[in-house]
Amino acid sequence: MGLNLNYTADALVSTEDMQEETWLQYRRNGIGGNDAAAVIGLSPYKTARDVYFEKLGREPEDNNTSGWEDLVAAIFAKKTGFRIWQEKVMYRHPLFPFMLADVDYFFETSDGTVGILECKTANIHTKEKWENDAVPYHYEVQCRHYMAVKNLDIAYCACLFGNSENDFVFRRIDRDLDFEKNLILQEESFWTEYVEPRIEPALSGDGDLVLASLKRYQMQRNNPDEVLIESDYGEALELIYRMKSEKAAIDSNSRKLEQKIKTAYAKFAEMLGNATKGLCVAADGSEYHISYKPMQRTGITKDNLQKMKLNDSKLYEKYATTTENRVFQVKKIVK
C-alpha cells in the first residue's frame, strides 16, 4: 500500500460546547488516537477487545483527560517559544475514514512549520520512561495516528510530572511513513474484520488487562454456576496448577525469609533507637549504610469502618464502595 500524501483532513464535526454523550457517539464512528495503541496490542490501559466493545456502545469510553492540558501546553509554549492553539474539531482521514483525531493542541514554529502537540500528565515515578529522549510507546503511536490523519510531519509529546515546570519534558516525533503505513493497515484490519461485521476479536495481551476486560464485559453474561470445559484444555490447566503450586512454595519460603530478616535486623533497630540512619565499617573496610525511617500512611482501619457503619450509617453509605474480585483456583483430583 503506497501512501497518498496529497490530502487535507476532513473536519467531521465541531466539538465546541458538545455534550460528552454526543462526542462519544461520534467517536464510535472510527478509531481515535487513544484507541490506536490498543488496536495494535501495545496499550497499557486496554485491549483491542475493549476498543471493539466501546465502538459498539457496550461501555462508555473514558476520555482520559486530566484537565491539565492547558497548563502543559502553556509550559511547552514558554520553553519553546512556539505559537500554540486549539481547534475544537474532530477530524477524519479523507482516505481512511475509520481514522479519527481529537488533537489537544497545534503548534507553529518561527519558520512556519505546523505540527501536533499532545499533552500528558504523569506520576513523577514514571519519569524514567522518558529518559534518553524516549516517549512511552503508546503515546508515540497516538501521535503518529494524529500525524497521519492531519497529514503533518512533526509532533511533540509533552508531559508534566508535578505542579512545577521543572518536572516537565517534551519530545519531538518525526513522521515515519513506513510505521504509518503499517499502523493504517492494522487499524483498517481491526475496523473491517471486527467492528463492521460485529465479530469479537480474540482476547489477548497482558494478563491484568485481559482479566480487567473480562470483568468489565464477559462477566455481565448470565452463565450457569458450573461450565463443562473440554478435555483438550486439561494440559493448560495442569500447567496452571503446577505454576500456582510452585508460586505457593516460593511465597512460603519468602515469608519464612522475611521473618528471618526481621529477627536478624531487630538488634540493629534496637541500636538505632530514635535515629533513622546508621553506619558500620567492617573489619575488611566494607561500609554498610543502614536506614530505618518511619513511614506514615493515612487510612481507616477495618475496626474504625465498622464503628462508622454503626454510629453514622449515612456517612458510611455515602463514601463506602463495593468491589468484586475473583480468585482463580485449580484443584487437581487424580483418579
CSV table of C-alpha atoms in Angstrom, one decimal, residues 46-330:
chain,number,residue,atom,x,y,z
A,46,LYS,CA,-7.0,-1.5,27.5
A,47,THR,CA,-7.2,-4.4,25.0
A,48,ALA,CA,-8.3,-4.4,21.4
A,49,ARG,CA,-11.5,-6.2,22.5
A,50,ASP,CA,-12.2,-3.3,24.9
A,51,VAL,CA,-12.0,-0.9,21.9
A,52,TYR,CA,-14.3,-3.2,20.0
A,53,PHE,CA,-17.0,-3.1,22.7
A,54,GLU,CA,-16.6,0.7,23.1
A,55,LYS,CA,-17.3,1.2,19.4
A,56,LEU,CA,-20.4,-0.9,19.8
A,57,GLY,CA,-21.5,1.3,22.7
A,58,ARG,CA,-21.3,-1.5,25.2
A,59,GLU,CA,-19.3,0.6,27.7
A,60,PRO,CA,-18.9,4.4,27.9
A,61,GLU,CA,-15.5,5.4,26.7
A,62,ASP,CA,-13.1,7.1,29.1
A,63,ASN,CA,-12.0,10.4,27.8
A,64,ASN,CA,-8.9,10.0,29.9
A,65,THR,CA,-8.2,13.7,30.2
A,66,SER,CA,-6.6,15.1,33.3
A,67,GLY,CA,-7.8,18.7,32.9
A,68,TRP,CA,-4.1,19.9,32.9
A,69,GLU,CA,-3.7,20.0,29.1
A,70,ASP,CA,-3.8,23.8,29.1
A,71,LEU,CA,-1.1,24.1,31.7
A,72,VAL,CA,1.1,21.6,29.9
A,73,ALA,CA,0.6,23.5,26.6
A,74,ALA,CA,1.4,26.8,28.2
A,75,ILE,CA,4.7,25.5,29.7
A,76,PHE,CA,5.6,24.0,26.3
A,77,ALA,CA,5.0,27.3,24.6
A,78,LYS,CA,7.1,29.1,27.2
A,79,LYS,CA,10.0,26.7,26.9
A,80,THR,CA,10.0,26.6,23.1
A,81,GLY,CA,8.7,30.0,22.0
A,82,PHE,CA,6.3,28.2,19.6
A,83,ARG,CA,2.8,29.6,18.9
A,84,ILE,CA,0.1,27.2,20.2
A,85,TRP,CA,-3.6,27.0,19.6
A,86,GLN,CA,-6.6,24.6,19.9
A,87,GLU,CA,-9.1,23.5,17.2
A,88,LYS,CA,-12.3,22.2,18.7
A,89,VAL,CA,-12.9,19.9,15.8
A,90,MET,CA,-13.0,16.1,15.4
A,91,TYR,CA,-11.0,15.4,12.2
A,92,ARG,CA,-11.3,12.4,9.9
A,93,HIS,CA,-8.8,10.9,7.5
A,94,PRO,CA,-10.3,11.5,4.0
A,95,LEU,CA,-8.7,8.4,2.5
A,96,PHE,CA,-9.2,6.1,5.5
A,97,PRO,CA,-12.5,7.3,7.1
A,98,PHE,CA,-12.2,4.9,10.1
A,99,MET,CA,-9.3,7.1,11.4
A,100,LEU,CA,-10.4,10.0,13.7
A,101,ALA,CA,-8.5,12.6,15.6
A,102,ASP,CA,-9.2,14.9,18.5
A,103,VAL,CA,-5.9,16.8,18.9
A,104,ASP,CA,-5.0,18.5,22.2
A,105,TYR,CA,-3.1,21.4,20.6
A,106,PHE,CA,-1.3,22.5,17.4
A,107,PHE,CA,1.9,24.5,17.3
A,108,GLU,CA,3.7,26.6,14.8
A,109,THR,CA,7.5,27.3,14.8
A,110,SER,CA,9.2,30.5,13.8
A,111,ASP,CA,9.7,29.2,10.3
A,112,GLY,CA,6.0,28.4,9.9
A,113,THR,CA,6.2,24.6,10.4
A,114,VAL,CA,2.9,23.4,11.9
A,115,GLY,CA,2.6,20.2,14.0
A,116,ILE,CA,0.8,18.2,16.7
A,117,LEU,CA,1.2,18.9,20.4
A,118,GLU,CA,0.0,16.0,22.6
A,119,CYS,CA,-0.2,17.0,26.3
A,120,LYS,CA,0.2,14.4,29.2
A,121,THR,CA,0.5,14.4,32.9
A,122,ALA,CA,2.0,11.5,34.9
A,123,ASN,CA,3.4,10.5,38.3
A,124,ILE,CA,7.0,11.5,38.9
A,125,HIS,CA,7.9,7.8,39.4
A,126,THR,CA,7.2,7.3,35.7
A,127,LYS,CA,9.7,9.9,34.5
A,128,GLU,CA,12.3,7.2,33.8
A,129,LYS,CA,10.2,6.1,30.8
A,130,TRP,CA,11.0,9.4,29.2
A,131,GLU,CA,14.8,9.3,29.7
A,132,ASN,CA,17.2,9.4,26.8
A,133,ASP,CA,14.7,11.3,24.7
A,134,ALA,CA,12.3,8.4,24.8
A,135,VAL,CA,8.5,8.6,24.5
A,136,PRO,CA,6.3,5.9,26.0
A,137,TYR,CA,5.4,3.7,23.0
A,138,HIS,CA,1.6,4.0,23.4
A,139,TYR,CA,1.9,7.8,23.3
A,140,GLU,CA,4.2,7.7,20.3
A,141,VAL,CA,1.5,5.6,18.5
A,142,GLN,CA,-1.1,8.1,19.4
A,143,CYS,CA,0.9,11.0,18.0
A,144,ARG,CA,1.7,9.0,14.8
A,145,HIS,CA,-2.1,8.3,14.4
A,146,TYR,CA,-2.8,12.1,14.6
A,147,MET,CA,0.0,13.0,12.2
A,148,ALA,CA,-1.5,10.5,9.7
A,149,VAL,CA,-5.0,12.0,10.0
A,150,LYS,CA,-3.8,15.6,9.8
A,151,ASN,CA,-1.0,15.0,7.2
A,152,LEU,CA,1.6,16.7,9.4
A,153,ASP,CA,5.2,15.7,9.7
A,154,ILE,CA,6.1,16.7,13.3
A,155,ALA,CA,4.6,16.1,16.7
A,156,TYR,CA,5.7,16.9,20.2
A,157,CYS,CA,4.6,14.9,23.2
A,158,ALA,CA,4.9,17.0,26.4
A,159,CYS,CA,4.5,15.6,29.9
A,160,LEU,CA,4.2,17.3,33.3
A,161,PHE,CA,5.1,15.2,36.3
A,162,GLY,CA,4.1,17.6,39.1
A,163,ASN,CA,2.9,21.2,39.6
A,164,SER,CA,6.3,22.7,38.7
A,165,GLU,CA,7.6,23.4,35.2
A,166,ASN,CA,10.9,21.9,36.4
A,167,ASP,CA,9.2,18.5,36.3
A,168,PHE,CA,8.4,18.8,32.6
A,169,VAL,CA,9.7,17.1,29.5
A,170,PHE,CA,8.8,17.3,25.8
A,171,ARG,CA,9.9,15.0,23.0
A,172,ARG,CA,9.9,15.5,19.3
A,173,ILE,CA,8.5,12.8,17.0
A,174,ASP,CA,9.2,12.9,13.3
A,175,ARG,CA,6.8,11.3,10.8
A,176,ASP,CA,7.7,7.8,9.8
A,177,LEU,CA,5.8,6.7,6.7
A,178,ASP,CA,6.7,3.1,6.9
A,179,PHE,CA,5.4,2.9,10.5
A,180,GLU,CA,2.4,4.9,9.5
A,181,LYS,CA,1.6,2.5,6.6
A,182,ASN,CA,1.7,-0.4,8.9
A,183,LEU,CA,-0.4,1.3,11.6
A,184,ILE,CA,-3.1,2.1,9.0
A,185,LEU,CA,-3.1,-1.4,7.7
A,186,GLN,CA,-3.6,-2.8,11.3
A,187,GLU,CA,-6.3,-0.2,12.1
A,188,GLU,CA,-8.1,-1.0,8.8
A,189,SER,CA,-7.9,-4.7,9.5
A,190,PHE,CA,-9.4,-4.2,13.0
A,191,TRP,CA,-12.2,-2.0,11.7
A,192,THR,CA,-13.2,-4.1,8.7
A,193,GLU,CA,-12.7,-7.6,10.2
A,194,TYR,CA,-14.2,-7.0,13.6
A,195,VAL,CA,-16.1,-3.7,14.2
A,196,GLU,CA,-18.0,-3.5,10.9
A,197,PRO,CA,-19.1,-7.2,10.9
A,198,ARG,CA,-19.6,-7.2,14.7
A,199,ILE,CA,-17.2,-10.1,15.3
A,200,GLU,CA,-15.4,-10.1,18.7
A,201,PRO,CA,-11.6,-10.0,18.3
A,202,ALA,CA,-9.6,-12.7,20.2
A,203,LEU,CA,-8.8,-11.6,23.7
A,204,SER,CA,-5.0,-11.2,24.1
A,205,GLY,CA,-2.4,-9.1,25.8
A,206,ASP,CA,-1.1,-8.5,29.3
A,207,GLY,CA,-2.7,-10.8,31.9
A,208,ASP,CA,-4.0,-8.0,34.1
A,209,LEU,CA,-5.5,-6.1,31.2
A,210,VAL,CA,-7.2,-9.3,29.9
A,211,LEU,CA,-8.7,-10.1,33.3
A,212,ALA,CA,-9.9,-6.5,33.7
A,213,SER,CA,-11.5,-6.7,30.3
A,214,LEU,CA,-13.3,-10.0,31.2
A,215,LYS,CA,-14.5,-8.4,34.4
A,216,ARG,CA,-15.9,-5.4,32.5
A,217,TYR,CA,-17.6,-7.3,29.8
A,218,GLN,CA,-17.9,-11.0,29.9
A,219,MET,CA,-18.9,-11.3,33.5
A,220,GLN,CA,-22.0,-9.4,32.6
A,221,ARG,CA,-23.3,-12.5,30.9
A,222,ASN,CA,-25.6,-15.0,32.7
A,223,ASN,CA,-23.7,-18.2,32.8
A,224,PRO,CA,-24.5,-21.4,34.8
A,225,ASP,CA,-22.7,-21.9,38.1
A,226,GLU,CA,-20.6,-24.6,36.5
A,227,VAL,CA,-19.3,-24.8,33.0
A,228,LEU,CA,-18.1,-28.1,31.5
A,229,ILE,CA,-14.7,-27.4,29.8
A,230,GLU,CA,-13.5,-29.7,27.0
A,231,SER,CA,-10.9,-32.3,28.0
A,232,ASP,CA,-8.4,-30.8,25.5
A,233,TYR,CA,-7.8,-28.0,28.0
A,234,GLY,CA,-6.5,-30.4,30.6
A,235,GLU,CA,-2.9,-29.8,29.7
A,236,ALA,CA,-3.3,-26.0,30.1
A,237,LEU,CA,-5.0,-26.5,33.5
A,238,GLU,CA,-2.2,-28.8,34.5
A,239,LEU,CA,0.3,-26.1,33.7
A,240,ILE,CA,-1.6,-23.5,35.7
A,241,TYR,CA,-1.9,-26.0,38.6
A,242,ARG,CA,1.9,-26.6,38.6
A,243,MET,CA,2.7,-22.9,38.4
A,244,LYS,CA,0.4,-22.0,41.2
A,245,SER,CA,1.9,-24.8,43.3
A,246,GLU,CA,5.4,-23.5,42.5
A,247,LYS,CA,4.4,-20.0,43.4
A,248,ALA,CA,2.8,-21.1,46.7
A,249,ALA,CA,6.1,-22.8,47.7
A,250,ILE,CA,8.1,-19.6,46.7
A,251,ASP,CA,5.7,-17.4,48.7
A,252,SER,CA,6.0,-19.7,51.7
A,253,ASN,CA,9.8,-19.5,51.5
A,254,SER,CA,9.6,-15.8,51.1
A,255,ARG,CA,7.5,-15.4,54.2
A,256,LYS,CA,10.0,-17.5,56.2
A,257,LEU,CA,12.9,-15.5,54.9
A,258,GLU,CA,11.1,-12.2,55.8
A,259,GLN,CA,10.7,-13.4,59.3
A,260,LYS,CA,14.4,-14.4,59.5
A,261,ILE,CA,15.4,-11.0,58.1
A,262,LYS,CA,13.3,-9.2,60.8
A,263,THR,CA,14.8,-11.3,63.5
A,264,ALA,CA,18.3,-10.5,62.2
A,265,TYR,CA,17.8,-6.7,62.0
A,266,ALA,CA,15.9,-6.4,65.3
A,267,LYS,CA,19.2,-5.9,67.2
A,268,PHE,CA,20.2,-3.1,64.8
A,269,ALA,CA,16.8,-1.4,65.2
A,270,GLU,CA,17.5,-1.5,69.0
A,271,MET,CA,20.9,0.1,68.5
A,272,LEU,CA,19.5,2.9,66.3
A,273,GLY,CA,16.7,3.8,68.8
A,274,ASN,CA,15.2,7.0,67.5
A,275,ALA,CA,17.9,7.5,64.9
A,276,THR,CA,17.0,6.9,61.3
A,277,LYS,CA,20.4,6.1,59.9
A,278,GLY,CA,23.5,4.0,60.9
A,279,LEU,CA,26.9,3.3,59.5
A,280,CYS,CA,29.1,0.2,60.1
A,281,VAL,CA,32.6,-0.1,58.8
A,282,ALA,CA,33.5,-3.8,58.8
A,283,ALA,CA,37.0,-5.2,59.5
A,284,ASP,CA,37.7,-5.6,55.8
A,285,GLY,CA,36.8,-2.0,55.2
A,286,SER,CA,33.4,-2.6,53.7
A,287,GLU,CA,30.8,0.0,54.6
A,288,TYR,CA,27.2,-0.8,55.5
A,289,HIS,CA,24.8,2.1,55.4
A,290,ILE,CA,21.6,1.4,57.4
A,291,SER,CA,18.3,3.4,57.1
A,292,TYR,CA,15.4,2.8,59.4
A,293,LYS,CA,13.0,5.6,58.6
A,294,PRO,CA,9.4,5.8,59.8
A,295,MET,CA,6.8,5.8,57.1
A,296,GLN,CA,3.3,7.2,57.7
A,297,ARG,CA,0.2,6.3,55.9
A,298,THR,CA,-3.3,7.8,56.4
A,299,GLY,CA,-6.2,5.4,56.3
A,300,ILE,CA,-9.1,4.0,58.1
A,301,THR,CA,-8.8,0.6,59.8
A,302,LYS,CA,-11.5,-2.1,59.4
A,303,ASP,CA,-12.4,-1.7,63.1
A,304,ASN,CA,-13.0,2.1,62.6
A,305,LEU,CA,-15.0,1.4,59.5
A,306,GLN,CA,-17.3,-0.9,61.4
A,307,LYS,CA,-17.7,1.8,64.1
A,308,MET,CA,-18.6,4.4,61.4
A,309,LYS,CA,-21.1,1.9,60.0
A,310,LEU,CA,-22.7,1.6,63.4
A,311,ASN,CA,-22.5,5.2,64.5
A,312,ASP,CA,-23.1,7.1,61.3
A,313,SER,CA,-24.6,4.7,58.7
A,314,LYS,CA,-25.5,7.6,56.3
A,315,LEU,CA,-21.9,8.8,56.2
A,316,TYR,CA,-20.6,5.3,55.7
A,317,GLU,CA,-23.0,4.6,52.8
A,318,LYS,CA,-22.0,7.9,51.2
A,319,TYR,CA,-18.3,7.0,51.0
A,320,ALA,CA,-18.3,3.2,51.0
A,321,THR,CA,-17.7,1.4,47.8
A,322,THR,CA,-18.2,-2.2,46.9
A,323,THR,CA,-15.7,-4.0,44.7
A,324,GLU,CA,-15.7,-7.6,43.5
A,325,ASN,CA,-12.7,-9.7,42.8
A,326,ARG,CA,-12.4,-13.4,41.8
A,327,VAL,CA,-9.7,-15.8,42.9
A,328,PHE,CA,-8.8,-18.4,40.3
A,329,GLN,CA,-8.1,-21.8,42.0
A,330,VAL,CA,-7.3,-25.1,40.4
